GROMACS .gro file of C-alpha atoms in nm:
model
  391
    1UNK     CA    1   3.596  18.942  -5.172
    2UNK     CA    2   3.593  18.581  -5.043
    3UNK     CA    3   3.841  18.678  -4.769
    4UNK     CA    4   3.621  18.973  -4.669
    5UNK     CA    5   3.313  18.752  -4.653
    6UNK     CA    6   3.491  18.493  -4.438
    7UNK     CA    7   3.581  18.760  -4.181
    8UNK     CA    8   3.217  18.852  -4.113
    9UNK     CA    9   3.149  18.790  -3.744
   10UNK     CA   10   3.515  18.711  -3.676
   11UNK     CA   11   3.755  18.887  -3.438
   12UNK     CA   12   3.906  19.226  -3.511
   13UNK     CA   13   4.243  19.077  -3.604
   14UNK     CA   14   4.071  18.836  -3.844
   15UNK     CA   15   3.903  19.135  -4.014
   16UNK     CA   16   4.239  19.309  -4.040
   17UNK     CA   17   4.393  18.999  -4.194
   18UNK     CA   18   4.125  18.996  -4.465
   19UNK     CA   19   4.183  19.369  -4.528
   20UNK     CA   20   4.556  19.299  -4.573
   21UNK     CA   21   4.464  19.033  -4.829
   22UNK     CA   22   4.249  19.288  -5.012
   23UNK     CA   23   4.518  19.560  -5.010
   24UNK     CA   24   4.781  19.311  -5.120
   25UNK     CA   25   4.582  19.231  -5.435
   26UNK     CA   26   4.470  19.590  -5.505
   27UNK     CA   27   4.818  19.742  -5.472
   28UNK     CA   28   4.976  19.457  -5.663
   29UNK     CA   29   4.722  19.490  -5.945
   30UNK     CA   30   4.772  19.866  -5.973
   31UNK     CA   31   5.150  19.834  -5.985
   32UNK     CA   32   5.131  19.542  -6.230
   33UNK     CA   33   4.895  19.731  -6.467
   34UNK     CA   34   5.107  20.050  -6.454
   35UNK     CA   35   5.424  19.855  -6.539
   36UNK     CA   36   5.251  19.641  -6.801
   37UNK     CA   37   5.081  19.922  -6.997
   38UNK     CA   38   5.375  20.162  -6.948
   39UNK     CA   39   5.604  19.905  -7.105
   40UNK     CA   40   5.343  19.840  -7.379
   41UNK     CA   41   5.346  20.213  -7.473
   42UNK     CA   42   5.723  20.210  -7.516
   43UNK     CA   43   5.753  19.866  -7.681
   44UNK     CA   44   5.411  19.720  -7.778
   45UNK     CA   45   5.362  19.352  -7.700
   46UNK     CA   46   5.296  19.143  -8.012
   47UNK     CA   47   5.099  18.880  -7.821
   48UNK     CA   48   4.816  19.120  -7.729
   49UNK     CA   49   4.647  19.057  -8.064
   50UNK     CA   50   4.638  18.678  -8.012
   51UNK     CA   51   4.415  18.460  -7.792
   52UNK     CA   52   4.563  18.349  -7.456
   53UNK     CA   53   4.600  17.976  -7.407
   54UNK     CA   54   4.554  17.796  -7.076
   55UNK     CA   55   4.932  17.788  -7.034
   56UNK     CA   56   4.954  18.164  -7.094
   57UNK     CA   57   4.693  18.233  -6.826
   58UNK     CA   58   4.874  18.007  -6.576
   59UNK     CA   59   5.213  18.171  -6.649
   60UNK     CA   60   5.079  18.527  -6.618
   61UNK     CA   61   4.894  18.435  -6.297
   62UNK     CA   62   5.212  18.292  -6.143
   63UNK     CA   63   5.425  18.590  -6.252
   64UNK     CA   64   5.169  18.829  -6.101
   65UNK     CA   65   5.158  18.658  -5.759
   66UNK     CA   66   5.533  18.603  -5.730
   67UNK     CA   67   5.595  18.964  -5.840
   68UNK     CA   68   5.344  19.094  -5.582
   69UNK     CA   69   5.504  18.888  -5.306
   70UNK     CA   70   5.850  19.024  -5.389
   71UNK     CA   71   5.714  19.380  -5.410
   72UNK     CA   72   5.502  19.374  -5.094
   73UNK     CA   73   5.735  19.183  -4.861
   74UNK     CA   74   5.942  19.494  -4.769
   75UNK     CA   75   5.614  19.688  -4.730
   76UNK     CA   76   5.451  19.447  -4.483
   77UNK     CA   77   5.460  19.713  -4.210
   78UNK     CA   78   5.268  19.951  -4.438
   79UNK     CA   79   5.000  19.686  -4.497
   80UNK     CA   80   4.956  19.643  -4.121
   81UNK     CA   81   4.914  20.019  -4.074
   82UNK     CA   82   4.658  20.033  -4.356
   83UNK     CA   83   4.461  19.746  -4.199
   84UNK     CA   84   4.457  19.917  -3.858
   85UNK     CA   85   4.339  20.241  -4.022
   86UNK     CA   86   4.063  20.048  -4.202
   87UNK     CA   87   3.956  19.856  -3.889
   88UNK     CA   88   4.045  20.097  -3.604
   89UNK     CA   89   4.034  20.030  -3.231
   90UNK     CA   90   3.732  20.171  -3.056
   91UNK     CA   91   3.786  20.382  -2.746
   92UNK     CA   92   3.814  20.166  -2.434
   93UNK     CA   93   3.810  19.841  -2.638
   94UNK     CA   94   4.083  19.582  -2.595
   95UNK     CA   95   4.154  19.310  -2.846
   96UNK     CA   96   4.200  18.955  -2.719
   97UNK     CA   97   4.527  18.842  -2.877
   98UNK     CA   98   4.560  18.483  -2.996
   99UNK     CA   99   4.763  18.262  -2.765
  100UNK     CA  100   5.105  18.152  -2.880
  101UNK     CA  101   5.195  17.789  -2.948
  102UNK     CA  102   4.829  17.690  -2.967
  103UNK     CA  103   4.769  17.351  -3.127
  104UNK     CA  104   4.597  17.373  -3.468
  105UNK     CA  105   4.303  17.173  -3.331
  106UNK     CA  106   4.230  17.459  -3.088
  107UNK     CA  107   4.307  17.741  -3.329
  108UNK     CA  108   4.014  17.632  -3.551
  109UNK     CA  109   3.755  17.624  -3.271
  110UNK     CA  110   3.575  17.917  -3.429
  111UNK     CA  111   3.236  18.025  -3.295
  112UNK     CA  112   3.104  18.050  -3.651
  113UNK     CA  113   3.113  17.669  -3.668
  114UNK     CA  114   2.861  17.654  -3.382
  115UNK     CA  115   2.590  17.700  -3.643
  116UNK     CA  116   2.697  17.360  -3.781
  117UNK     CA  117   2.683  17.155  -3.456
  118UNK     CA  118   2.788  16.825  -3.616
  119UNK     CA  119   3.105  16.975  -3.760
  120UNK     CA  120   3.177  17.171  -3.440
  121UNK     CA  121   3.141  16.849  -3.239
  122UNK     CA  122   3.397  16.676  -3.464
  123UNK     CA  123   3.638  16.967  -3.417
  124UNK     CA  124   3.585  16.947  -3.039
  125UNK     CA  125   3.664  16.575  -3.035
  126UNK     CA  126   3.989  16.637  -3.224
  127UNK     CA  127   4.082  16.904  -2.970
  128UNK     CA  128   3.997  16.666  -2.683
  129UNK     CA  129   4.230  16.404  -2.834
  130UNK     CA  130   4.513  16.658  -2.815
  131UNK     CA  131   4.439  16.703  -2.442
  132UNK     CA  132   4.446  16.325  -2.392
  133UNK     CA  133   4.776  16.285  -2.577
  134UNK     CA  134   4.936  16.576  -2.387
  135UNK     CA  135   4.808  16.438  -2.054
  136UNK     CA  136   4.960  16.098  -2.130
  137UNK     CA  137   5.299  16.258  -2.203
  138UNK     CA  138   5.277  16.473  -1.891
  139UNK     CA  139   5.204  16.178  -1.660
  140UNK     CA  140   5.467  15.948  -1.813
  141UNK     CA  141   5.735  16.217  -1.770
  142UNK     CA  142   5.630  16.260  -1.406
  143UNK     CA  143   5.658  15.885  -1.342
  144UNK     CA  144   6.005  15.880  -1.498
  145UNK     CA  145   6.118  16.134  -1.236
  146UNK     CA  146   6.070  15.873  -0.964
  147UNK     CA  147   6.334  15.653  -1.124
  148UNK     CA  148   6.570  15.913  -1.274
  149UNK     CA  149   6.527  16.278  -1.172
  150UNK     CA  150   6.594  16.554  -1.423
  151UNK     CA  151   6.525  16.927  -1.360
  152UNK     CA  152   6.452  16.973  -1.731
  153UNK     CA  153   6.197  16.692  -1.728
  154UNK     CA  154   6.033  16.830  -1.412
  155UNK     CA  155   6.002  17.170  -1.581
  156UNK     CA  156   5.854  17.003  -1.888
  157UNK     CA  157   5.588  16.835  -1.673
  158UNK     CA  158   5.487  17.173  -1.531
  159UNK     CA  159   5.473  17.336  -1.875
  160UNK     CA  160   5.262  17.051  -2.011
  161UNK     CA  161   5.024  17.089  -1.716
  162UNK     CA  162   4.988  17.462  -1.790
  163UNK     CA  163   4.917  17.382  -2.156
  164UNK     CA  164   4.653  17.127  -2.057
  165UNK     CA  165   4.487  17.382  -1.826
  166UNK     CA  166   4.468  17.630  -2.115
  167UNK     CA  167   4.333  17.370  -2.356
  168UNK     CA  168   4.073  17.245  -2.106
  169UNK     CA  169   3.951  17.599  -2.043
  170UNK     CA  170   3.925  17.682  -2.416
  171UNK     CA  171   3.750  17.359  -2.507
  172UNK     CA  172   3.521  17.365  -2.202
  173UNK     CA  173   3.402  17.717  -2.291
  174UNK     CA  174   3.345  17.613  -2.652
  175UNK     CA  175   3.149  17.302  -2.550
  176UNK     CA  176   2.922  17.501  -2.320
  177UNK     CA  177   2.828  17.723  -2.617
  178UNK     CA  178   2.787  17.419  -2.841
  179UNK     CA  179   2.555  17.247  -2.592
  180UNK     CA  180   2.295  17.519  -2.653
  181UNK     CA  181   2.270  17.430  -3.022
  182UNK     CA  182   2.050  17.170  -3.186
  183UNK     CA  183   2.257  16.853  -3.149
  184UNK     CA  184   2.171  16.510  -3.280
  185UNK     CA  185   2.159  16.220  -3.034
  186UNK     CA  186   2.502  16.095  -3.147
  187UNK     CA  187   2.657  16.442  -3.118
  188UNK     CA  188   2.497  16.489  -2.777
  189UNK     CA  189   2.661  16.167  -2.656
  190UNK     CA  190   2.998  16.275  -2.794
  191UNK     CA  191   2.961  16.610  -2.620
  192UNK     CA  192   2.886  16.436  -2.288
  193UNK     CA  193   3.193  16.213  -2.320
  194UNK     CA  194   3.420  16.508  -2.401
  195UNK     CA  195   3.287  16.724  -2.118
  196UNK     CA  196   3.331  16.451  -1.857
  197UNK     CA  197   3.666  16.325  -1.982
  198UNK     CA  198   3.856  16.653  -2.030
  199UNK     CA  199   3.792  16.733  -1.663
  200UNK     CA  200   3.947  16.400  -1.558
  201UNK     CA  201   4.238  16.448  -1.800
  202UNK     CA  202   4.311  16.790  -1.655
  203UNK     CA  203   4.306  16.647  -1.301
  204UNK     CA  204   4.555  16.376  -1.403
  205UNK     CA  205   4.799  16.648  -1.512
  206UNK     CA  206   4.749  16.821  -1.174
  207UNK     CA  207   4.849  16.500  -0.995
  208UNK     CA  208   5.156  16.475  -1.220
  209UNK     CA  209   5.268  16.816  -1.093
  210UNK     CA  210   5.195  16.710  -0.733
  211UNK     CA  211   5.430  16.413  -0.780
  212UNK     CA  212   5.698  16.652  -0.913
  213UNK     CA  213   5.653  16.875  -0.608
  214UNK     CA  214   5.693  16.579  -0.369
  215UNK     CA  215   6.013  16.466  -0.544
  216UNK     CA  216   6.153  16.822  -0.545
  217UNK     CA  217   6.085  16.854  -0.172
  218UNK     CA  218   6.267  16.527  -0.105
  219UNK     CA  219   6.567  16.648  -0.305
  220UNK     CA  220   6.576  16.978  -0.117
  221UNK     CA  221   6.586  16.785   0.211
  222UNK     CA  222   6.844  16.543   0.062
  223UNK     CA  223   6.627  16.241   0.132
  224UNK     CA  224   6.568  15.928  -0.073
  225UNK     CA  225   6.370  15.608  -0.039
  226UNK     CA  226   6.531  15.281   0.058
  227UNK     CA  227   6.605  15.027  -0.216
  228UNK     CA  228   6.315  14.812  -0.093
  229UNK     CA  229   6.070  15.103  -0.098
  230UNK     CA  230   6.184  15.203  -0.448
  231UNK     CA  231   6.125  14.850  -0.577
  232UNK     CA  232   5.777  14.845  -0.430
  233UNK     CA  233   5.699  15.191  -0.569
  234UNK     CA  234   5.828  15.085  -0.912
  235UNK     CA  235   5.561  14.813  -0.931
  236UNK     CA  236   5.290  15.071  -0.862
  237UNK     CA  237   5.428  15.328  -1.109
  238UNK     CA  238   5.443  15.068  -1.387
  239UNK     CA  239   5.079  14.980  -1.322
  240UNK     CA  240   4.982  15.350  -1.328
  241UNK     CA  241   5.180  15.403  -1.648
  242UNK     CA  242   4.984  15.115  -1.800
  243UNK     CA  243   4.642  15.243  -1.695
  244UNK     CA  244   4.716  15.599  -1.814
  245UNK     CA  245   4.828  15.469  -2.154
  246UNK     CA  246   4.526  15.239  -2.185
  247UNK     CA  247   4.268  15.502  -2.092
  248UNK     CA  248   4.420  15.784  -2.305
  249UNK     CA  249   4.472  15.556  -2.605
  250UNK     CA  250   4.116  15.423  -2.576
  251UNK     CA  251   3.980  15.779  -2.563
  252UNK     CA  252   4.186  15.895  -2.860
  253UNK     CA  253   4.083  15.594  -3.073
  254UNK     CA  254   3.728  15.583  -2.930
  255UNK     CA  255   3.807  15.219  -2.852
  256UNK     CA  256   3.527  15.091  -2.627
  257UNK     CA  257   3.672  14.741  -2.624
  258UNK     CA  258   4.004  14.875  -2.497
  259UNK     CA  259   3.827  15.093  -2.238
  260UNK     CA  260   3.676  14.792  -2.061
  261UNK     CA  261   4.026  14.668  -1.962
  262UNK     CA  262   4.092  14.984  -1.759
  263UNK     CA  263   3.863  14.907  -1.464
  264UNK     CA  264   4.018  14.566  -1.375
  265UNK     CA  265   4.362  14.731  -1.370
  266UNK     CA  266   4.228  15.006  -1.146
  267UNK     CA  267   4.112  14.736  -0.902
  268UNK     CA  268   4.466  14.592  -0.892
  269UNK     CA  269   4.615  14.939  -0.836
  270UNK     CA  270   4.382  14.992  -0.538
  271UNK     CA  271   4.512  14.666  -0.390
  272UNK     CA  272   4.874  14.770  -0.447
  273UNK     CA  273   4.808  15.097  -0.266
  274UNK     CA  274   4.675  14.914   0.039
  275UNK     CA  275   4.978  14.682   0.048
  276UNK     CA  276   5.227  14.966   0.002
  277UNK     CA  277   5.071  15.163   0.286
  278UNK     CA  278   5.082  14.860   0.515
  279UNK     CA  279   5.447  14.794   0.438
  280UNK     CA  280   5.523  15.160   0.494
  281UNK     CA  281   5.359  15.139   0.839
  282UNK     CA  282   5.565  14.828   0.915
  283UNK     CA  283   5.887  15.012   0.828
  284UNK     CA  284   5.785  15.304   1.048
  285UNK     CA  285   5.723  15.071   1.343
  286UNK     CA  286   6.058  14.902   1.285
  287UNK     CA  287   6.233  15.241   1.273
  288UNK     CA  288   6.351  15.182   0.916
  289UNK     CA  289   6.180  15.491   0.775
  290UNK     CA  290   6.162  15.854   0.888
  291UNK     CA  291   5.841  16.050   0.932
  292UNK     CA  292   5.946  16.294   0.655
  293UNK     CA  293   6.005  16.017   0.403
  294UNK     CA  294   5.681  15.855   0.510
  295UNK     CA  295   5.487  16.175   0.433
  296UNK     CA  296   5.651  16.203   0.090
  297UNK     CA  297   5.574  15.838   0.010
  298UNK     CA  298   5.214  15.881   0.124
  299UNK     CA  299   5.172  16.189  -0.099
  300UNK     CA  300   5.310  16.008  -0.403
  301UNK     CA  301   5.101  15.694  -0.343
  302UNK     CA  302   4.785  15.903  -0.293
  303UNK     CA  303   4.842  16.096  -0.616
  304UNK     CA  304   4.903  15.773  -0.809
  305UNK     CA  305   4.582  15.628  -0.670
  306UNK     CA  306   4.388  15.940  -0.773
  307UNK     CA  307   4.533  15.913  -1.124
  308UNK     CA  308   4.404  15.557  -1.159
  309UNK     CA  309   4.061  15.672  -1.034
  310UNK     CA  310   4.043  15.941  -1.305
  311UNK     CA  311   4.150  15.686  -1.567
  312UNK     CA  312   3.865  15.466  -1.449
  313UNK     CA  313   3.624  15.760  -1.479
  314UNK     CA  314   3.728  15.814  -1.841
  315UNK     CA  315   3.681  15.449  -1.935
  316UNK     CA  316   3.349  15.412  -1.752
  317UNK     CA  317   3.220  15.734  -1.909
  318UNK     CA  318   3.300  15.610  -2.260
  319UNK     CA  319   3.129  15.275  -2.198
  320UNK     CA  320   2.822  15.407  -2.021
  321UNK     CA  321   2.750  15.696  -2.258
  322UNK     CA  322   2.781  15.462  -2.555
  323UNK     CA  323   2.513  15.248  -2.387
  324UNK     CA  324   2.284  15.546  -2.343
  325UNK     CA  325   2.350  15.633  -1.981
  326UNK     CA  326   2.601  15.759  -1.728
  327UNK     CA  327   2.550  15.572  -1.403
  328UNK     CA  328   2.893  15.482  -1.269
  329UNK     CA  329   2.758  15.308  -0.960
  330UNK     CA  330   2.528  15.089  -1.169
  331UNK     CA  331   2.814  14.992  -1.400
  332UNK     CA  332   3.050  14.910  -1.114
  333UNK     CA  333   2.775  14.718  -0.933
  334UNK     CA  334   2.706  14.501  -1.237
  335UNK     CA  335   3.080  14.448  -1.274
  336UNK     CA  336   3.122  14.323  -0.920
  337UNK     CA  337   2.805  14.111  -0.903
  338UNK     CA  338   2.784  13.947  -1.242
  339UNK     CA  339   3.113  13.963  -1.433
  340UNK     CA  340   3.332  13.654  -1.419
  341UNK     CA  341   3.542  13.810  -1.696
  342UNK     CA  342   3.623  14.106  -1.471
  343UNK     CA  343   3.777  13.891  -1.197
  344UNK     CA  344   3.971  13.689  -1.454
  345UNK     CA  345   4.125  14.012  -1.583
  346UNK     CA  346   4.203  14.121  -1.226
  347UNK     CA  347   4.392  13.793  -1.177
  348UNK     CA  348   4.591  13.852  -1.496
  349UNK     CA  349   4.689  14.205  -1.393
  350UNK     CA  350   4.768  14.088  -1.038
  351UNK     CA  351   5.014  13.837  -1.180
  352UNK     CA  352   5.194  14.115  -1.371
  353UNK     CA  353   5.190  14.384  -1.101
  354UNK     CA  354   5.262  14.206  -0.774
  355UNK     CA  355   5.464  14.279  -0.461
  356UNK     CA  356   5.500  13.906  -0.384
  357UNK     CA  357   5.833  13.879  -0.562
  358UNK     CA  358   5.976  14.163  -0.357
  359UNK     CA  359   5.844  14.002  -0.041
  360UNK     CA  360   6.001  13.669  -0.135
  361UNK     CA  361   6.337  13.836  -0.193
  362UNK     CA  362   6.311  14.005   0.144
  363UNK     CA  363   6.220  13.680   0.317
  364UNK     CA  364   6.494  13.491   0.137
  365UNK     CA  365   6.754  13.748   0.239
  366UNK     CA  366   6.640  13.738   0.599
  367UNK     CA  367   6.651  13.359   0.600
  368UNK     CA  368   7.009  13.364   0.471
  369UNK     CA  369   7.107  13.613   0.738
  370UNK     CA  370   6.935  13.402   1.001
  371UNK     CA  371   7.120  13.089   0.881
  372UNK     CA  372   7.452  13.271   0.892
  373UNK     CA  373   7.379  13.397   1.241
  374UNK     CA  374   7.284  13.048   1.357
  375UNK     CA  375   7.608  12.901   1.215
  376UNK     CA  376   7.808  13.179   1.374
  377UNK     CA  377   7.634  13.129   1.708
  378UNK     CA  378   7.700  12.753   1.681
  379UNK     CA  379   8.073  12.810   1.626
  380UNK     CA  380   8.082  13.051   1.917
  381UNK     CA  381   7.913  12.793   2.140
  382UNK     CA  382   8.168  12.526   2.040
  383UNK     CA  383   8.455  12.763   2.119
  384UNK     CA  384   8.306  12.844   2.457
  385UNK     CA  385   8.257  12.474   2.529
  386UNK     CA  386   8.623  12.393   2.444
  387UNK     CA  387   8.739  12.682   2.656
  388UNK     CA  388   8.537  12.555   2.955
  389UNK     CA  389   8.685  12.205   2.917
  390UNK     CA  390   9.040  12.346   2.917
  391UNK     CA  391   8.961  12.551   3.226
   0.00000   0.00000   0.00000
């Protein structure tokens, strides 16, 4: 009866599952009683005249359930047919089948919990954490493709992006329904954070796929970046890997203190993007880079910049909503005008993710080449001078 009650208002398949539970116990009980009393008629049980102890009850209960499981396992198909007969399909009605490989956090997003908004909000946050964790994995795998390409890893990135799209759609629909319920102030804030952040998380996964597409196109055209361009791009990808990890981890742990370190890193990434674009233009002018490679590099850099922007949105949303508002411009304005701490953090990140070292190596190499050329030219001049004297 408890299974039947729990299926009230649930989907058709949920009702059928509860009916199977009912038939399992009814059929098992009938068979058990027939065997028990039939045997008792032939050879009466002596223990029927004595009181059952707690151990006796536990033993009989276990024997009954194990016996029913053994009996009904071969008849599982019959149970399904009985459940369909008991809860038939209506003409023209189609049942929405549950999606395969759905994370448990999404499988329990039942509409019946909407009548308990606080509990439904907690379930939604757990589901949002799954999206954040999956997004982090998706983006890190995409960044790894820039250094070491693998068709299997590229396919995994695309599958993760599809999973995130599904999760975002399911959770977004659930949150819209939940927003119409009577939420407390704390639950309302949590709902706002989830709604804003899952959209940014889903967009990050889209950019991960865009990076995969750019790399695949380069491989089809049998093109690759120069060693210098790869070193420069590696600095940017490491910074993006850092900001994705920081923002997703902060969201999962609801770590507001960790979230505030995202925005300074985003500022550094913006600066790296400007420098990379300028160096790319310099290579184009010097004829050291083709137009096709330039387009691919621009696409990758743009997607990485967009990823850092979405990470910033997540962090700012967490901080602002916790403070009772959601004014990104106001937060960023206060950061720029009044925060000495912010610029100190920017300096720290700039020291870690810098293109200066690469530039120094380039300059050093060119100086060595120039010195060699000057020595060679000096020797040539001496030879020419001796030759003139002989003549």
